[in-house]
């Protein structure tokens, strides 16, 4: 166990990390137990240290936030309470090492929690149960567990992955012979001497993990139906397994149902759906042209390199969580492409692009590798970054979120540091900006905000360097810092917003006049849906009422306001969540507005206990899905948004 002095020195230099956490320690509350649980669960961490009696300072140090020693009252009682709760609050007793040390003349508790043995995981808070109570240590934060976390934590028990599970309600007739034929064709093109080409379909499927023996009968696995399933089997077993390509006019998610946009829904086994999605998006991307040296003919090319597009879509198909009933979404805005898949990255964000692949679907990944769609070496993200930079495009950003449980890859159509960019950046400040800082400012202009993870993603720097550069931009008056700790993000200042040129260099012409990609596909392969202006706003036909509720709920229909009133000030979950859905169907609401409607509840608790789980289950969606930490973020329902 390390000393309190050395831990405090590291905190002041680098802030909280994956293995050090500082807390006030006035009592052993749930947040302390969550950290204990996370340190014990996190595979390969080796455990972590908790400092009680040390708090963030109100003053900024050389590198931003620093820490000061506050000390703890009654350290002996605090030790006893911690030991007692660690022995009783979890599914098995935890025995942390605890010591009282004097630092700067005040008593501080140093707690070391060792990593649990693989066969003893997952550790979880019994009050919360599984999976939520099995906390993981993600960077400097403690994150509630998910189904995928349970798979990772149960690996010490030799539990197989989800895509290997046998589907009881499926048989061999649920596998499409055409999809199997296409696999053979693609495999032969990739390797004409592959030995499996000589095997029977039965033996081939068994070798691929697409079928498995159960009670003497061969039955399809999850991977088998996803890769080769018939349309009927996919509808029955995985009703939300599809790829949605959505084209949105402008640069923001459409809130107005009278504004039209187009969606192509691709429903097919993954062997076919992946290639169709790549083709549909590729044909619809804006193009740029060049005049090769020695040629009199112009050459039109998509604004995003073809391989970048392929890597992004294959990454989503291969790494998504198929436990979550939600489609993959490919959103094409006027200035960017976003690829969103259910399920956070199993690799830490700072490790994205490093060698080595961690996939939750190894059998699906192996088949995609066989036909040369996937590399399975962890090189995809690095390749995307390098190809974007080689085309003078801004590097992509990657955001892995556990609440909501999703991964988002964003690709700007913006050629970095053109004449317009340099003129704009020069006019912002007389100080010289580095290439990294200029990239950050262009990203802020295009997306409206930036955080430490996004800065690291586009510039390939460490956390400390990213924080230093972002704070320099803040000190220059270009960015405004919001939030604190790991939730810090930066917005453009009024000075920057007012100086954004009316004609920036992203393609303005990407409007609804372009032909819709995939519109010529047979309807059996992709259904083209168009949302017209004749659809009513969700809840718009409900009667409006007076203002006898708090201001945040004064525009709710009378019937809904009566339901809120009858529910009381502390309604239970089965009452509260349907009310939240009904309220957000009328119009989007922020967490603070919802908390006010329900009797000034704590907005943070409401978000943690209800809103985030409802996002994960699909009952709610963000109004600004591309940036969960957006300061104007609100919650609405899928039915109230264009779909």
XYZ file of C-alpha atoms in Angstrom:
643
model
C 0.000 0.000 0.000
C 1.377 3.410 -0.993
C 1.755 6.319 1.410
C -0.751 9.171 1.558
C 1.976 11.693 0.707
C 2.955 9.960 -2.553
C -0.691 9.544 -3.578
C -1.398 13.221 -2.888
C 1.668 14.245 -4.907
C 0.440 12.227 -7.908
C -3.094 13.628 -7.562
C -1.791 17.188 -7.639
C 0.331 16.465 -10.696
C -2.025 14.340 -12.786
C -5.525 14.508 -11.211
C -7.539 11.377 -10.391
C -6.699 8.306 -12.469
C -7.862 4.752 -12.990
C -6.052 3.685 -9.794
C -6.388 6.699 -7.444
C -9.602 8.299 -6.141
C -9.927 11.135 -3.600
C -13.059 11.764 -1.523
C -14.069 14.003 1.362
C -14.753 11.027 3.622
C -17.291 12.642 5.921
C -19.108 9.284 5.876
C -18.955 5.889 4.152
C -21.632 6.537 1.559
C -22.584 4.783 -1.648
C -19.959 6.609 -3.744
C -17.181 5.161 -1.546
C -18.600 1.652 -1.929
C -18.900 2.110 -5.706
C -15.176 2.906 -5.879
C -14.295 -0.115 -3.720
C -16.387 -2.294 -6.030
C -14.819 -0.837 -9.183
C -11.250 -1.306 -7.932
C -11.980 -4.932 -7.000
C -13.676 -5.754 -10.314
C -11.509 -4.089 -12.956
C -9.556 -6.817 -14.810
C -5.808 -6.283 -14.945
C -5.873 -3.160 -12.757
C -4.386 -4.854 -9.712
C -6.611 -2.811 -7.406
C -6.550 0.861 -6.469
C -6.069 3.443 -3.719
C -8.751 5.575 -2.102
C -7.814 8.729 -0.169
C -10.424 9.921 2.327
C -10.014 13.449 3.630
C -8.643 14.954 0.399
C -10.858 17.180 -1.757
C -10.564 19.186 -5.002
C -9.385 22.721 -4.326
C -11.430 25.748 -5.330
C -8.194 27.254 -6.667
C -6.588 26.245 -9.967
C -3.021 24.977 -9.874
C -0.401 25.061 -12.609
C -2.134 22.281 -14.551
C -5.727 23.106 -13.628
C -7.610 21.557 -10.724
C -5.516 20.668 -7.660
C -6.267 19.019 -4.312
C -6.132 20.093 -0.678
C -6.095 18.134 2.565
C -9.278 18.610 4.560
C -8.769 15.687 6.933
C -11.409 13.386 8.420
C -13.228 13.559 11.711
C -13.213 10.506 13.954
C -10.835 8.445 11.784
C -11.217 5.370 14.011
C -14.996 5.361 13.544
C -14.592 5.908 9.795
C -12.241 2.906 9.586
C -14.712 0.760 11.471
C -17.656 1.854 9.302
C -15.714 1.170 6.082
C -14.621 -2.301 7.218
C -18.163 -3.127 8.356
C -19.837 -2.020 5.123
C -17.219 -3.733 2.945
C -18.032 -6.947 4.805
C -21.812 -6.680 4.386
C -22.809 -4.462 1.425
C -21.492 -6.744 -1.336
C -22.320 -10.231 -2.534
C -19.144 -11.394 -0.777
C -17.002 -9.754 1.926
C -14.224 -7.362 0.856
C -11.202 -6.866 3.120
C -9.433 -3.611 2.133
C -6.181 -2.470 3.739
C -6.878 0.679 5.782
C -4.407 3.031 7.475
C -4.609 6.457 9.128
C -1.778 8.841 8.220
C -1.120 12.467 9.069
C -0.676 14.729 6.058
C -0.105 18.480 6.432
C -1.103 18.133 10.097
C -4.492 16.464 9.385
C -5.619 12.812 9.612
C -6.223 11.098 6.255
C -7.470 7.560 5.574
C -5.513 5.566 2.981
C -7.447 2.584 1.629
C -6.050 -0.035 -0.748
C -8.544 -2.360 -2.455
C -6.919 -5.380 -4.104
C -8.268 -6.769 -7.374
C -10.493 -9.784 -6.777
C -9.501 -13.192 -8.063
C -11.101 -14.014 -11.452
C -13.278 -16.725 -9.914
C -14.626 -14.224 -7.339
C -15.875 -11.712 -9.923
C -18.196 -9.971 -10.346
C -18.347 -8.189 -7.025
C -21.554 -6.176 -6.768
C -23.674 -4.125 -4.395
C -26.487 -6.439 -3.327
C -28.986 -3.556 -3.124
C -28.528 -2.847 -6.841
C -28.044 -6.434 -8.024
C -26.675 -7.397 -11.434
C -25.631 -5.927 -13.766
C -25.914 -2.355 -12.372
C -24.311 -3.108 -9.033
C -21.124 -4.574 -10.567
C -19.130 -1.348 -10.977
C -16.115 -1.050 -13.309
C -13.219 1.419 -13.135
C -13.189 3.374 -16.393
C -10.484 6.044 -16.370
C -11.015 8.135 -13.226
C -14.702 7.167 -12.902
C -16.781 4.361 -11.410
C -19.292 3.081 -13.968
C -22.384 0.950 -13.414
C -22.121 -2.534 -14.888
C -23.771 -3.668 -18.100
C -24.532 -7.093 -19.566
C -21.291 -6.917 -21.535
C -19.386 -6.180 -18.343
C -20.767 -9.362 -16.823
C -19.381 -11.328 -19.759
C -15.944 -9.778 -19.177
C -16.084 -10.318 -15.423
C -17.286 -13.903 -15.748
C -14.425 -14.816 -18.097
C -12.573 -16.246 -15.140
C -15.443 -18.737 -14.891
C -14.875 -19.696 -18.570
C -18.253 -18.335 -19.687
C -18.613 -18.207 -23.472
C -19.479 -15.064 -25.415
C -23.022 -14.091 -26.340
C -22.612 -14.763 -30.062
C -21.846 -18.440 -29.254
C -25.167 -18.934 -27.422
C -27.583 -21.428 -28.967
C -30.995 -20.057 -29.921
C -33.590 -22.475 -28.574
C -36.308 -21.109 -30.857
C -34.362 -21.723 -34.086
C -33.429 -24.644 -36.330
C -31.375 -25.201 -39.477
C -34.277 -24.046 -41.679
C -33.719 -20.561 -40.251
C -30.382 -20.242 -42.098
C -30.452 -18.748 -45.602
C -28.710 -20.871 -48.262
C -28.116 -17.730 -50.355
C -26.169 -16.050 -47.532
C -24.074 -19.204 -47.130
C -23.409 -19.227 -50.892
C -22.307 -15.573 -50.769
C -19.907 -16.401 -47.917
C -18.352 -19.192 -49.988
C -18.037 -16.844 -52.958
C -16.376 -14.084 -50.902
C -14.141 -16.563 -49.088
C -12.933 -17.993 -52.377
C -12.164 -14.502 -53.672
C -10.155 -13.836 -50.507
C -8.378 -17.230 -50.483
C -9.078 -19.681 -53.274
C -7.210 -22.491 -51.449
C -9.061 -22.184 -48.131
C -9.745 -25.709 -46.876
C -13.256 -24.936 -45.647
C -14.439 -24.381 -49.219
C -14.412 -28.174 -49.673
C -16.559 -28.836 -46.602
C -20.300 -29.447 -46.631
C -22.578 -26.628 -45.488
C -23.225 -28.512 -42.256
C -19.522 -28.903 -41.443
C -18.759 -25.345 -42.561
C -21.420 -23.820 -40.320
C -20.281 -25.864 -37.350
C -16.646 -24.830 -37.862
C -17.664 -21.158 -38.051
C -19.613 -21.419 -34.791
C -22.849 -20.698 -36.662
C -24.441 -23.907 -35.340
C -23.792 -26.005 -32.242
C -24.954 -29.341 -30.914
C -27.630 -29.186 -28.237
C -29.326 -32.321 -26.915
C -28.141 -34.260 -29.940
C -29.531 -31.717 -32.440
C -27.700 -29.036 -34.409
C -29.185 -25.629 -33.693
C -28.187 -22.132 -34.896
C -26.243 -19.887 -32.567
C -26.685 -16.137 -32.189
C -23.798 -15.645 -34.623
C -25.338 -18.114 -37.073
C -28.673 -16.313 -37.318
C -27.086 -12.854 -37.393
C -24.646 -13.833 -40.157
C -26.764 -16.209 -42.236
C -30.337 -15.993 -40.950
C -33.425 -15.782 -43.130
C -35.525 -12.626 -43.034
C -38.162 -14.403 -40.956
C -35.604 -15.672 -38.424
C -34.022 -12.229 -38.063
C -37.421 -10.597 -37.516
C -38.353 -13.203 -34.932
C -35.091 -13.432 -32.986
C -33.597 -9.943 -33.469
C -36.415 -7.537 -34.413
C -34.211 -4.421 -34.032
C -31.154 -5.844 -35.820
C -30.852 -3.527 -38.788
C -28.677 -0.732 -40.162
C -30.397 2.656 -40.560
C -28.866 5.170 -42.947
C -30.382 8.576 -42.151
C -29.735 11.707 -44.171
C -30.350 14.909 -42.221
C -30.431 18.379 -43.787
C -28.226 20.872 -41.970
C -25.779 20.245 -39.148
C -28.074 19.312 -36.239
C -30.538 16.523 -35.439
C -33.923 17.485 -36.823
C -36.289 18.513 -34.032
C -39.090 19.845 -36.240
C -41.249 16.985 -37.598
C -42.281 19.230 -40.501
C -38.703 19.169 -41.793
C -38.251 16.201 -44.068
C -35.392 13.741 -44.061
C -34.805 10.268 -45.512
C -34.006 6.891 -44.019
C -32.912 3.641 -45.610
C -33.457 0.615 -43.363
C -31.278 -2.351 -44.282
C -32.559 -5.656 -42.895
C -30.507 -8.654 -43.980
C -28.012 -11.180 -42.592
C -24.729 -9.474 -41.756
C -22.916 -11.115 -44.661
C -25.193 -9.102 -46.978
C -26.188 -6.104 -44.829
C -22.627 -4.904 -44.229
C -21.804 -4.653 -47.939
C -25.157 -3.015 -48.753
C -24.685 -0.387 -46.040
C -21.198 0.479 -47.321
C -22.489 0.759 -50.895
C -25.524 2.871 -49.932
C -23.491 5.430 -47.975
C -20.605 5.486 -50.468
C -22.920 6.304 -53.392
C -24.543 9.137 -51.442
C -21.442 10.900 -50.086
C -20.545 14.311 -51.506
C -17.624 14.226 -53.907
C -14.577 16.355 -54.491
C -12.682 16.416 -57.764
C -9.044 16.498 -58.712
C -7.135 16.805 -61.969
C -4.392 14.146 -61.984
C -1.086 15.311 -63.414
C -0.891 14.616 -67.147
C -4.647 14.015 -67.456
C -7.256 16.247 -69.079
C -10.115 14.480 -67.282
C -11.270 15.369 -63.780
C -11.530 12.608 -61.203
C -14.449 12.648 -58.778
C -13.875 10.986 -55.410
C -16.012 10.746 -52.237
C -15.082 13.341 -49.649
C -14.327 10.470 -47.229
C -11.852 7.790 -48.339
C -13.651 4.553 -49.240
C -11.601 2.475 -46.826
C -12.418 4.842 -43.960
C -16.119 4.351 -44.647
C -15.713 0.571 -44.837
C -13.702 0.404 -41.603
C -16.258 2.544 -39.758
C -19.278 0.446 -40.767
C -17.541 -2.917 -40.299
C -16.306 -1.767 -36.882
C -19.897 -0.982 -35.877
C -21.220 -4.350 -37.122
C -18.397 -6.362 -35.556
C -18.176 -4.668 -32.147
C -21.771 -3.685 -31.414
C -23.679 -5.307 -28.567
C -26.408 -7.543 -29.948
C -27.880 -7.831 -26.466
C -29.165 -4.265 -26.858
C -32.296 -4.055 -28.974
C -31.371 -1.042 -31.069
C -30.198 -0.573 -34.674
C -26.881 0.710 -35.918
C -27.388 4.296 -37.126
C -25.381 6.004 -39.838
C -26.242 9.719 -39.763
C -25.182 11.947 -42.640
C -25.312 15.629 -41.764
C -24.289 18.449 -44.086
C -20.816 18.640 -42.547
C -20.138 15.163 -41.162
C -20.930 11.466 -41.011
C -21.669 9.754 -37.697
C -21.710 5.993 -37.183
C -23.459 4.967 -33.962
C -23.577 1.433 -32.653
C -25.084 0.047 -29.445
C -22.439 -1.031 -26.946
C -19.416 0.823 -25.575
C -15.875 -0.037 -26.626
C -14.312 -2.871 -24.646
C -10.973 -1.082 -25.057
C -10.370 2.066 -23.047
C -10.671 5.250 -25.116
C -6.990 6.062 -24.632
C -6.097 2.632 -26.097
C -8.166 3.007 -29.258
C -5.898 2.606 -32.258
C -3.316 0.586 -30.330
C -2.479 -2.975 -31.484
C -4.776 -5.732 -30.275
C -8.494 -6.199 -30.762
C -11.058 -6.836 -28.037
C -14.359 -7.923 -29.510
C -17.531 -9.030 -27.800
C -18.472 -11.050 -30.924
C -15.452 -13.228 -31.821
C -17.353 -15.594 -34.140
C -18.898 -12.754 -36.124
C -15.504 -11.027 -36.273
C -13.822 -14.208 -37.540
C -16.283 -14.584 -40.422
C -15.891 -10.931 -41.433
C -12.128 -11.442 -41.311
C -12.443 -14.513 -43.557
C -13.988 -12.416 -46.327
C -11.486 -9.563 -45.861
C -13.974 -7.085 -44.434
C -12.394 -6.948 -40.961
C -8.760 -7.007 -39.853
C -9.333 -8.142 -36.203
C -5.893 -6.799 -35.260
C -7.027 -3.574 -33.621
C -5.685 -1.569 -36.571
C -8.977 -0.210 -37.929
C -9.096 2.998 -35.897
C -5.417 3.754 -36.531
C -5.962 3.222 -40.269
C -8.959 5.570 -40.290
C -6.950 8.297 -38.562
C -4.006 7.956 -40.940
C -6.153 7.907 -44.086
C -8.102 10.997 -42.997
C -4.876 12.894 -42.317
C -3.400 11.725 -45.628
C -6.391 13.349 -47.387
C -5.913 16.583 -45.385
C -9.130 15.868 -43.502
C -9.618 16.431 -39.795
C -8.979 13.182 -37.884
C -12.115 11.330 -36.750
C -13.328 11.479 -33.168
C -14.462 8.449 -31.188
C -16.703 8.541 -28.139
C -17.376 5.468 -26.047
C -20.207 5.942 -23.528
C -21.513 3.502 -20.964
C -24.609 5.631 -20.262
C -26.125 5.493 -22.842
C -24.323 2.301 -23.820
C -23.025 3.230 -27.271
C -19.996 4.010 -29.432
C -19.962 6.986 -31.815
C -17.456 7.608 -34.611
C -17.621 11.084 -36.202
C -16.032 12.002 -39.545
C -16.010 15.645 -40.613
C -16.121 16.428 -44.354
C -13.752 19.269 -43.608
C -10.387 19.684 -45.314
C -8.121 20.953 -42.572
C -6.546 24.412 -42.653
C -7.656 25.724 -45.975
C -7.380 29.428 -46.797
C -10.709 30.171 -45.095
C -9.635 28.349 -41.929
C -6.334 30.199 -41.655
C -8.020 33.559 -42.187
C -10.618 32.734 -39.526
C -8.065 31.465 -36.994
C -5.743 34.444 -37.536
C -8.605 36.819 -36.843
C -9.461 35.117 -33.530
C -6.260 35.917 -31.669
C -2.895 37.534 -32.122
C -1.259 34.569 -30.339
C 0.246 31.799 -32.418
C -1.765 28.575 -32.216
C -0.177 25.149 -32.655
C -1.515 22.752 -35.307
C -3.187 20.755 -32.515
C -4.916 23.848 -31.110
C -6.043 24.922 -34.582
C -7.560 21.483 -35.156
C -9.411 21.827 -31.862
C -10.844 25.223 -32.797
C -12.063 23.949 -36.177
C -13.732 20.975 -34.441
C -15.406 23.361 -31.968
C -16.677 25.441 -34.879
C -18.088 22.373 -36.639
C -19.489 20.431 -33.649
C -20.133 23.177 -31.093
C -18.017 21.755 -28.239
C -14.946 19.682 -27.400
C -13.697 17.700 -24.411
C -10.429 16.093 -23.369
C -11.232 12.767 -25.048
C -12.061 14.440 -28.373
C -8.873 16.532 -28.232
C -6.820 13.389 -27.590
C -8.584 11.595 -30.424
C -7.851 14.212 -33.099
C -4.319 15.029 -31.929
C -2.993 11.766 -30.423
C -1.704 13.387 -27.230
C -1.978 12.267 -23.608
C -4.574 13.476 -21.119
C -2.281 15.977 -19.416
C -1.203 17.597 -22.704
C -4.810 17.810 -23.888
C -5.844 19.520 -20.631
C -2.957 21.970 -20.881
C -3.786 22.949 -24.483
C -7.518 23.286 -23.831
C -6.893 25.505 -20.811
C -4.561 27.654 -22.890
C -7.364 28.155 -25.410
C -9.595 29.040 -22.463
C -7.060 31.546 -21.157
C -6.867 33.122 -24.637
C -10.618 33.765 -24.413
C -11.483 31.317 -27.199
C -13.117 28.572 -25.139
C -15.315 28.549 -22.063
C -14.819 25.672 -19.607
C -17.907 23.870 -18.269
C -18.263 21.022 -15.782
C -15.440 19.653 -13.653
C -13.146 16.663 -13.376
C -13.752 13.927 -15.964
C -16.947 15.720 -17.079
C -15.191 18.917 -18.149
C -15.984 20.158 -21.651
C -15.410 23.398 -23.557
C -17.731 25.636 -25.572
C -16.807 28.458 -27.951
C -16.972 31.888 -26.341
C -19.283 34.597 -27.643
C -16.269 36.161 -29.320
C -15.639 32.972 -31.340
C -19.295 32.396 -32.196
C -19.702 35.945 -33.466
C -16.613 35.548 -35.643
C -17.682 32.312 -37.407
C -17.725 33.136 -41.132
C -21.042 32.898 -42.908
C -19.468 30.745 -45.606
C -17.368 28.053 -43.949
C -15.689 25.411 -46.025
C -17.961 22.450 -45.340
C -20.209 21.522 -48.269
C -23.345 23.686 -47.998
C -24.915 22.138 -51.085
C -25.758 18.874 -49.337
C -29.486 19.358 -49.304
C -32.570 17.314 -49.965
C -32.188 17.732 -53.711
C -29.628 14.906 -53.932
C -30.903 11.450 -54.921
C -31.392 9.135 -51.967
C -28.785 6.397 -51.697
C -30.313 2.952 -51.864
C -33.616 4.173 -53.255
C -33.233 1.768 -56.130
C -32.687 -1.257 -53.884
C -35.499 -3.836 -53.801
C -37.864 -3.199 -50.940
C -37.090 -6.635 -49.507
C -33.517 -5.482 -48.934
C -34.073 -1.922 -47.731
C -37.253 -0.051 -46.950
C -37.218 3.619 -47.870
C -39.181 5.703 -45.381
C -39.884 9.375 -45.798
C -41.226 11.495 -43.009
C -43.546 14.093 -44.466
C -45.013 17.231 -43.011
C -48.440 15.644 -42.534
C -47.421 13.814 -39.356
C -48.566 15.548 -36.147
C -46.130 16.468 -33.389
C -46.228 13.810 -30.669
C -48.762 14.991 -28.100
C -49.800 18.050 -30.119
C -53.443 16.950 -30.077
C -53.549 16.933 -26.261
C -55.341 19.860 -24.576
C -53.190 22.522 -22.944
C -53.730 23.497 -19.350
C -53.050 26.334 -16.924
C -50.016 27.003 -14.788
C -50.820 25.309 -11.470
C -47.606 23.208 -11.668
C -44.048 24.563 -11.478
C -43.009 26.566 -14.533
C -41.197 23.574 -16.078
C -44.511 21.684 -16.329
C -46.915 24.527 -17.024
C -47.354 23.526 -20.661
C -48.335 19.917 -19.962
C -51.838 18.709 -20.847
C -54.306 18.745 -17.953
C -54.701 14.957 -17.897
C -50.951 14.484 -17.644
C -50.632 17.110 -14.931
C -53.289 15.263 -12.949
C -51.295 12.038 -13.282
C -48.186 13.805 -11.966
C -50.147 15.266 -9.043
C -51.667 11.893 -8.100
C -48.279 10.192 -8.233
C -47.103 12.267 -5.263
C -43.690 13.777 -4.564
C -41.707 10.504 -4.571
C -43.362 8.102 -7.022
C -41.910 4.613 -7.394
C -40.099 3.529 -10.539
C -43.081 1.745 -12.127
C -45.070 4.992 -11.814
C -42.317 7.532 -12.418
C -40.828 6.219 -15.661
C -44.095 6.044 -17.672
C -44.784 9.623 -16.541
C -41.345 10.737 -17.767
C -42.030 9.127 -21.149
C -45.405 10.853 -21.415
C -43.933 14.246 -20.460
C -41.040 13.966 -22.919
C -43.452 12.960 -25.693
C -45.157 16.357 -25.370
C -41.850 18.209 -25.818
C -38.187 17.608 -24.928
C -37.266 18.275 -21.288
C -33.931 18.673 -19.519
C -33.084 16.698 -16.378
C -33.514 19.874 -14.331
C -36.975 20.539 -15.801
C -38.063 16.973 -15.068
C -36.720 17.199 -11.526
C -38.725 20.397 -11.001
C -41.920 18.795 -12.282
C -41.533 15.991 -9.756
C -41.226 18.246 -6.726
C -37.675 19.590 -7.053
C -36.015 16.174 -7.031
C -32.245 16.118 -7.346
C -31.542 16.341 -11.084
C -28.305 14.325 -10.873
C -29.987 11.480 -8.987
C -32.915 11.513 -11.402
C -30.503 11.236 -14.336
C -28.467 8.449 -12.751
C -31.351 6.367 -11.386
C -33.884 6.794 -14.196
C -32.979 8.876 -17.251
C -29.765 7.055 -18.155
C -31.290 3.562 -17.783
C -34.229 4.768 -19.901
C -31.796 5.964 -22.592
C -30.161 2.553 -22.579
C -33.484 0.720 -22.864
C -34.612 2.955 -25.731
C -37.535 4.546 -23.857
C -35.854 7.960 -24.204
C -33.383 9.481 -26.661
C -31.212 12.588 -26.558
C -32.190 15.683 -28.527
C -28.488 16.190 -29.298
C -27.369 12.574 -29.730
C -24.008 13.500 -31.219
C -22.881 15.120 -27.932
C -24.334 13.626 -24.709
C -22.666 16.338 -22.560
C -24.096 19.223 -24.596
C -25.177 22.050 -22.245
C -28.606 22.245 -23.930
C -29.130 18.468 -23.827
C -32.713 17.324 -23.358
C -34.656 14.058 -23.375
C -37.420 13.089 -25.763
C -39.041 9.860 -26.961
C -38.218 7.894 -30.125
C -41.790 8.405 -31.306
C -41.464 12.183 -30.947
C -38.317 12.328 -33.109
C -38.125 11.742 -36.854
C -37.573 8.039 -37.550
